[in-house]
Short mmCIF file of C-alpha atoms in Angstrom, two decimals:
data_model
loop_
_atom_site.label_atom_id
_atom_site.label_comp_id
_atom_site.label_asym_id
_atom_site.label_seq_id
_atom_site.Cartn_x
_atom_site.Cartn_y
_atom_site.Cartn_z
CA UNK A 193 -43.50 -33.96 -3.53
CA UNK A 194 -46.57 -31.75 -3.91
CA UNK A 195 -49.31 -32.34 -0.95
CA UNK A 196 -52.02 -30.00 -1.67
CA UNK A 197 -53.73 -31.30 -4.52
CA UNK A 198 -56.98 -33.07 -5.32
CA UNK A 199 -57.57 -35.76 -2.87
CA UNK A 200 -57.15 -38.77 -4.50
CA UNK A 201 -58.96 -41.48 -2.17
CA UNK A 202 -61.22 -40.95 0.87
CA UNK A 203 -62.56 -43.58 3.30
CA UNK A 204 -65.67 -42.01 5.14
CA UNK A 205 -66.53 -44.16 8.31
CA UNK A 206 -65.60 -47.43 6.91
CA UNK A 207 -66.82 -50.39 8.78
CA UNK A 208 -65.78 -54.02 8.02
CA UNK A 209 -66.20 -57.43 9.32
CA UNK A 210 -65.19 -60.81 9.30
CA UNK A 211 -68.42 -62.80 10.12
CA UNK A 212 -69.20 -61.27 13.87
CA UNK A 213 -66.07 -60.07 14.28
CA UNK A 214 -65.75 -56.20 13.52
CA UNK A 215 -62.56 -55.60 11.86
CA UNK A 216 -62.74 -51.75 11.08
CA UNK A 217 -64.91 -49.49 13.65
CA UNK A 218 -65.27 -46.52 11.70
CA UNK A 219 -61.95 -45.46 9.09
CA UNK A 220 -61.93 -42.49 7.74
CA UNK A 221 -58.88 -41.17 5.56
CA UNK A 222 -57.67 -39.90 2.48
CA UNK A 223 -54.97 -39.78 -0.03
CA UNK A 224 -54.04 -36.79 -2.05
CA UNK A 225 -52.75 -36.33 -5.13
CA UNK A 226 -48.93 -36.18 -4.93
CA UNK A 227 -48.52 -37.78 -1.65
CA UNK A 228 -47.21 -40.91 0.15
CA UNK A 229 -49.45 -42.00 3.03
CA UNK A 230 -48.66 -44.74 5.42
CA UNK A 231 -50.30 -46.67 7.66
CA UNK A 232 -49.05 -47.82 10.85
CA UNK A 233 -50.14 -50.34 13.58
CA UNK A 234 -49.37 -53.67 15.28
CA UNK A 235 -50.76 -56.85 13.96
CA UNK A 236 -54.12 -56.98 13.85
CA UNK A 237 -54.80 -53.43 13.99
CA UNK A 238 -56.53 -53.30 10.61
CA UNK A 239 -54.21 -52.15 7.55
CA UNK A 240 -54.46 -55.69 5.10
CA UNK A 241 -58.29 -55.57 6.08
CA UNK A 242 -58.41 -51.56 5.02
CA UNK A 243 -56.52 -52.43 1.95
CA UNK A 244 -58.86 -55.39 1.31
CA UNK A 245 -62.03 -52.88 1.94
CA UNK A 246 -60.34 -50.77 -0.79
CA UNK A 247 -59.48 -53.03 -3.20
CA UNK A 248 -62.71 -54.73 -2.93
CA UNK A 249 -61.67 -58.52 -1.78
CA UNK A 250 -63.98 -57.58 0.96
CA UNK A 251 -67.17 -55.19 1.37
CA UNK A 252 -67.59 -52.54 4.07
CA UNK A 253 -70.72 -53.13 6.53
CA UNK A 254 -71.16 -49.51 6.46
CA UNK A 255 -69.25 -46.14 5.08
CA UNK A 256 -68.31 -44.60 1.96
CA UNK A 257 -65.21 -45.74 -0.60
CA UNK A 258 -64.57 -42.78 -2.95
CA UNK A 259 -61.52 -42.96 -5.59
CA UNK A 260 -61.03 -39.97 -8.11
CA UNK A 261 -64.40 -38.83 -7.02
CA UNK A 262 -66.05 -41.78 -7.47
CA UNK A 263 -67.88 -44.41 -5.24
CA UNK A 264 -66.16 -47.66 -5.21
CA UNK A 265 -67.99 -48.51 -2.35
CA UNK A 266 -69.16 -51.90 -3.23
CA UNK A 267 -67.25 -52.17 -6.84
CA UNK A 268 -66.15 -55.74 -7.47
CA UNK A 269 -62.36 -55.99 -7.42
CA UNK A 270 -61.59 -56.41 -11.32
CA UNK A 271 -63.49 -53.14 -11.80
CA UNK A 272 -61.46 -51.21 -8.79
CA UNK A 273 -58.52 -52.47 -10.66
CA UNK A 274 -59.91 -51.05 -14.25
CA UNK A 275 -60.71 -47.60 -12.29
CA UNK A 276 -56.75 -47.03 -11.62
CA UNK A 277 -56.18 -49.45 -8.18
CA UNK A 278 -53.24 -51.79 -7.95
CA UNK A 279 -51.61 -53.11 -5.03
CA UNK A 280 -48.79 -55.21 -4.48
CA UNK A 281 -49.77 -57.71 -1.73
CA UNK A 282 -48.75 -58.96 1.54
CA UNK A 283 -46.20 -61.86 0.77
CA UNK A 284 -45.76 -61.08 -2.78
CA UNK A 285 -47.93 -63.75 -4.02
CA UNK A 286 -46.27 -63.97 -7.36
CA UNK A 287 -47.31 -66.46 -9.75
CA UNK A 288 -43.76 -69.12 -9.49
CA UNK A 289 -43.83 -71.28 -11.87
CA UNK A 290 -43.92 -68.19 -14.41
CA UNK A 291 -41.07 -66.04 -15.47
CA UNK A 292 -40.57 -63.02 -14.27
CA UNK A 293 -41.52 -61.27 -17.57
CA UNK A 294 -44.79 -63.57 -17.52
CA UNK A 295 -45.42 -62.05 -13.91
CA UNK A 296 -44.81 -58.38 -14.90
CA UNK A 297 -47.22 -59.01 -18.27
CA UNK A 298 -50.18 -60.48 -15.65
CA UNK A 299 -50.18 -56.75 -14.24
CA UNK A 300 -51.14 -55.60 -17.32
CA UNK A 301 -54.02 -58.17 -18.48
CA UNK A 302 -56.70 -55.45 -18.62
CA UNK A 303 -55.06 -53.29 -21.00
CA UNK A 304 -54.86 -53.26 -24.77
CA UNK A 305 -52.53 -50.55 -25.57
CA UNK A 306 -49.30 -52.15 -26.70
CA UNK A 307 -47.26 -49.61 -26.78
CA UNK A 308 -48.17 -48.21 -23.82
CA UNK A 309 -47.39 -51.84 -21.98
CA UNK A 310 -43.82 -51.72 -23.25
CA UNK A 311 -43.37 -48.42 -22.63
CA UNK A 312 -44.46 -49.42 -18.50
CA UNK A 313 -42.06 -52.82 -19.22
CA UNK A 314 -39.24 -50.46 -19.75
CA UNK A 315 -40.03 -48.35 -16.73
CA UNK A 316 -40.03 -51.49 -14.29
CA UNK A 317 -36.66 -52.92 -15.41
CA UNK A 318 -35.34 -48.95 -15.43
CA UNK A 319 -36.24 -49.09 -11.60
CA UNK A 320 -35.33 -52.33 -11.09
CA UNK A 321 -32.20 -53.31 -13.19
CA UNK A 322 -32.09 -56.74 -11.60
CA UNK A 323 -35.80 -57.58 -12.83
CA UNK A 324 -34.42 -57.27 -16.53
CA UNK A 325 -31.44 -59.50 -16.05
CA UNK A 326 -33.62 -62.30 -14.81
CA UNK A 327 -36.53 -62.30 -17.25
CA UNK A 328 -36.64 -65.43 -18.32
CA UNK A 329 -36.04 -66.63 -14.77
CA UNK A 330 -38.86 -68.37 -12.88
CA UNK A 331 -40.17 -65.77 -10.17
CA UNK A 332 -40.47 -69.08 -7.74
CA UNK A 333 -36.32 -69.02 -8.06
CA UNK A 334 -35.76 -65.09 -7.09
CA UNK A 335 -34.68 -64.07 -3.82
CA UNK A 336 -37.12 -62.41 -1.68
CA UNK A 337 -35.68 -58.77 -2.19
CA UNK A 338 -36.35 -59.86 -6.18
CA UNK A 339 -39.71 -61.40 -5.50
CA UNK A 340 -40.55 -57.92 -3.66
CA UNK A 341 -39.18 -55.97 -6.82
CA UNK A 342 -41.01 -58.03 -9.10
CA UNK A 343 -44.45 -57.27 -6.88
CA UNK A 344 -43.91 -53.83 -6.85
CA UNK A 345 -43.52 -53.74 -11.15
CA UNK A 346 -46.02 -56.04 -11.70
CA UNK A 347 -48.81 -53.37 -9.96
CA UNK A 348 -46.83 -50.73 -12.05
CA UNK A 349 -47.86 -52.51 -15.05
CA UNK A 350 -51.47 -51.65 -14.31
CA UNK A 351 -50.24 -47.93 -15.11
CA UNK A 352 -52.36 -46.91 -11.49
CA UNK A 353 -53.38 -43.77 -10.44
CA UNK A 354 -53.08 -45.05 -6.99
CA UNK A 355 -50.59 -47.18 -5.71
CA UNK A 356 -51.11 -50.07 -2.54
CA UNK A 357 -47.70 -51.58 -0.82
CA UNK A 358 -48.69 -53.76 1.66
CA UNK A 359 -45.51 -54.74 3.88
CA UNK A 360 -43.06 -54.62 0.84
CA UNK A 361 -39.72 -54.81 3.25
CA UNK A 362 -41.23 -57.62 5.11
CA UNK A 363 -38.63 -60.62 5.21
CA UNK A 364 -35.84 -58.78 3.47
CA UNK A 365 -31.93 -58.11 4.49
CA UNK A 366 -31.47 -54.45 5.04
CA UNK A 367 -30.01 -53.65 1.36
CA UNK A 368 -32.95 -54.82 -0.01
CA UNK A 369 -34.89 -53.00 1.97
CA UNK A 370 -33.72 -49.29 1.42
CA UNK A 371 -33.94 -50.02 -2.34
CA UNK A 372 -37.44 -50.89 -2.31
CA UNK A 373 -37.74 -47.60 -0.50
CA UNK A 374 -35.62 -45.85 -3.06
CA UNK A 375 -37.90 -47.26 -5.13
CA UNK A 376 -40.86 -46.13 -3.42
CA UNK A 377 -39.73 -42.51 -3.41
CA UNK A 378 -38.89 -42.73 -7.31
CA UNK A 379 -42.34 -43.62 -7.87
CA UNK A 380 -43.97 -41.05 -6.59
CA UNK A 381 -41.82 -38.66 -7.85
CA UNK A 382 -43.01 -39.59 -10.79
CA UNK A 383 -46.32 -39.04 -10.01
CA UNK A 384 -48.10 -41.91 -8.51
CA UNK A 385 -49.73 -41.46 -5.21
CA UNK A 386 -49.05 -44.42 -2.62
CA UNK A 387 -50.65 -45.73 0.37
CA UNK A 388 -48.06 -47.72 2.37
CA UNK A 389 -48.66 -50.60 5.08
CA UNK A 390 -45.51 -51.43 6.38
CA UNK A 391 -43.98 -52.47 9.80
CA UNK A 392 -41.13 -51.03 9.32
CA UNK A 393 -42.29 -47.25 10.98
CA UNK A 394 -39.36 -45.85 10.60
CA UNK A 395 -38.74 -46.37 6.94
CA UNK A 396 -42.16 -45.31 6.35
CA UNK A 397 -42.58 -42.19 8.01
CA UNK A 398 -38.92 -41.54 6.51
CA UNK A 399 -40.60 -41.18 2.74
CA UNK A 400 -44.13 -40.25 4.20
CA UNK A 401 -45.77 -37.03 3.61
CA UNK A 402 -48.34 -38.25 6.35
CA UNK A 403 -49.02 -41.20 8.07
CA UNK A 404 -52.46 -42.68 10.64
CA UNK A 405 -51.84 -45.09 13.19
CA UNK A 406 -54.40 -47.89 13.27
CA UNK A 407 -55.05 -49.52 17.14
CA UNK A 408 -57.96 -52.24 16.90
CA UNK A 409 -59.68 -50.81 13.80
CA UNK A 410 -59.76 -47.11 14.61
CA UNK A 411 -57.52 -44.30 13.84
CA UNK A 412 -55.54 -43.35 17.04
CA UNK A 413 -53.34 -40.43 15.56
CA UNK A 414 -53.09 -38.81 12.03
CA UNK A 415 -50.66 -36.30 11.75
CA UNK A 416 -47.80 -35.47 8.97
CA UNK A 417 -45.08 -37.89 9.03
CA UNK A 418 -42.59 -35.61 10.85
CA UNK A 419 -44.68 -34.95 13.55
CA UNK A 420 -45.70 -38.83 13.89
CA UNK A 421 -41.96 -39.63 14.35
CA UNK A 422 -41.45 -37.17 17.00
CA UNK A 423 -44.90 -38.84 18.83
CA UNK A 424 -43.64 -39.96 21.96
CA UNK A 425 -46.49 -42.82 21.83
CA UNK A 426 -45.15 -43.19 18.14
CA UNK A 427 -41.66 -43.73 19.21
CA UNK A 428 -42.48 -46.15 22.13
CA UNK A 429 -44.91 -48.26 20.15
CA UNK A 430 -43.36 -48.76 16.81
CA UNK A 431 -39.77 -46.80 16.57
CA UNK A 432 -38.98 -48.93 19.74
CA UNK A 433 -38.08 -46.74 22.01
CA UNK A 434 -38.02 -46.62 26.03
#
């Protein structure tokens, strides 16, 4: 995994809020080409509401939102998806009563290039074997490591350029979970960059290149994954460590 080229996404002094309440107090980071980057913190610290400021479900008070150079800064969320943005949310938030092949297709509803769509089908049940045996299965009817497989492809579909995971081991038995990370890792080998949310801190800053460690909207450390997990704060806080 390559981490010195282009960067890919920068956050300049992003500030957020909820009504009065300010969620992000200044972000700034960035995502370069190549690279996984994760973001750690407890609940509450701010990693859904920096996804959300990215993927434009809500708008910054103040700050800059650049993405392949440019400013997505206030870009409605349809359009951030167009420009190369997919995410696979919290909770999975698949559509149930639809099959799984029904889900995967939804990822793809902006594009027009056939070929290219089945091409992207055939790379989602490649990484995930399971997804192709239950195809005609309703997604409502999958266990939770499937639902979190059928997530991730369905933001594949959308061919991005950059990647969003937000918690995908969250709720699944430990098998599950190192596949999805397998997973993970395969997809950036292939060349997607990925910005990771995920509770699991020791997973993350496993596949990492580097990582940032949100405490009450700001940035309290950003460092290369390595050096986060030997953090003693790092270990304490999230590895769980006395």
């Amino acid at each position: 995994m390559s981490t010195n080229g282009g960067v890919v996404l920068a956050l300049e002094d992003v500030r957020t809020s909820y009504g009065s309440i300010e969620a992000l107090k200044g972000i700034s980071l960035e995502v370069r080409e190549g690279e996984i980057v994760t973001l750690l913190g407890s609940n509450g610290a701010g990693k859904s509401t920096t996804l959300r400021s990215i993927n434009g479900l809500v708008r910054p008070r103040s700050g800059r939102i650049v993405f392949r150079g440019k400013e997505i800064t206030n870009a409605p969320a349809h359009e951030i998806v167009r420009d190369g943005i997919a995410q696979s949310p919290e909770g999975r938030k698949l559509f149930p009563r639809m099959t799984v092949l029904e889900n995967l297709e939804m990822g793809a509803f902006q594009r027009s290039d056939r070929g290219g769509m089945a091409e992207d089908m055939e790379r989602v049940f490649t990484l995930f074997p399971r997804l192709a045996e239950r195809k005609n299965q309703k997604a409502g009817t999958l266990s939770g490591g499937e639902q979190q497989m059928c997530a991730i492809g369905r933001a594949l579909m959308a061919r991005p350029k950059l990647l969003m995971l937000d918690e995908p081991s969250m709720g699944l038995a430990p098998i599950f979970v190192e596949r999805i990370f397998e997973t993970i890792v395969e997809v950036n080998q292939q060349g997607t960059p990925i910005l990771l949310v995920e509770q699991n801190a020791l997973m993350a800053l496993d596949v990492a290149n580097r990582g940032y460690v949100l405490e009450t909207g700001k940035i309290a450390l950003a460092d290369d994954a390595a050096r986060l997990r030997e953090n003693e704060d790092v270990r304490k806080a999230y590895l769980g460590e006395t």
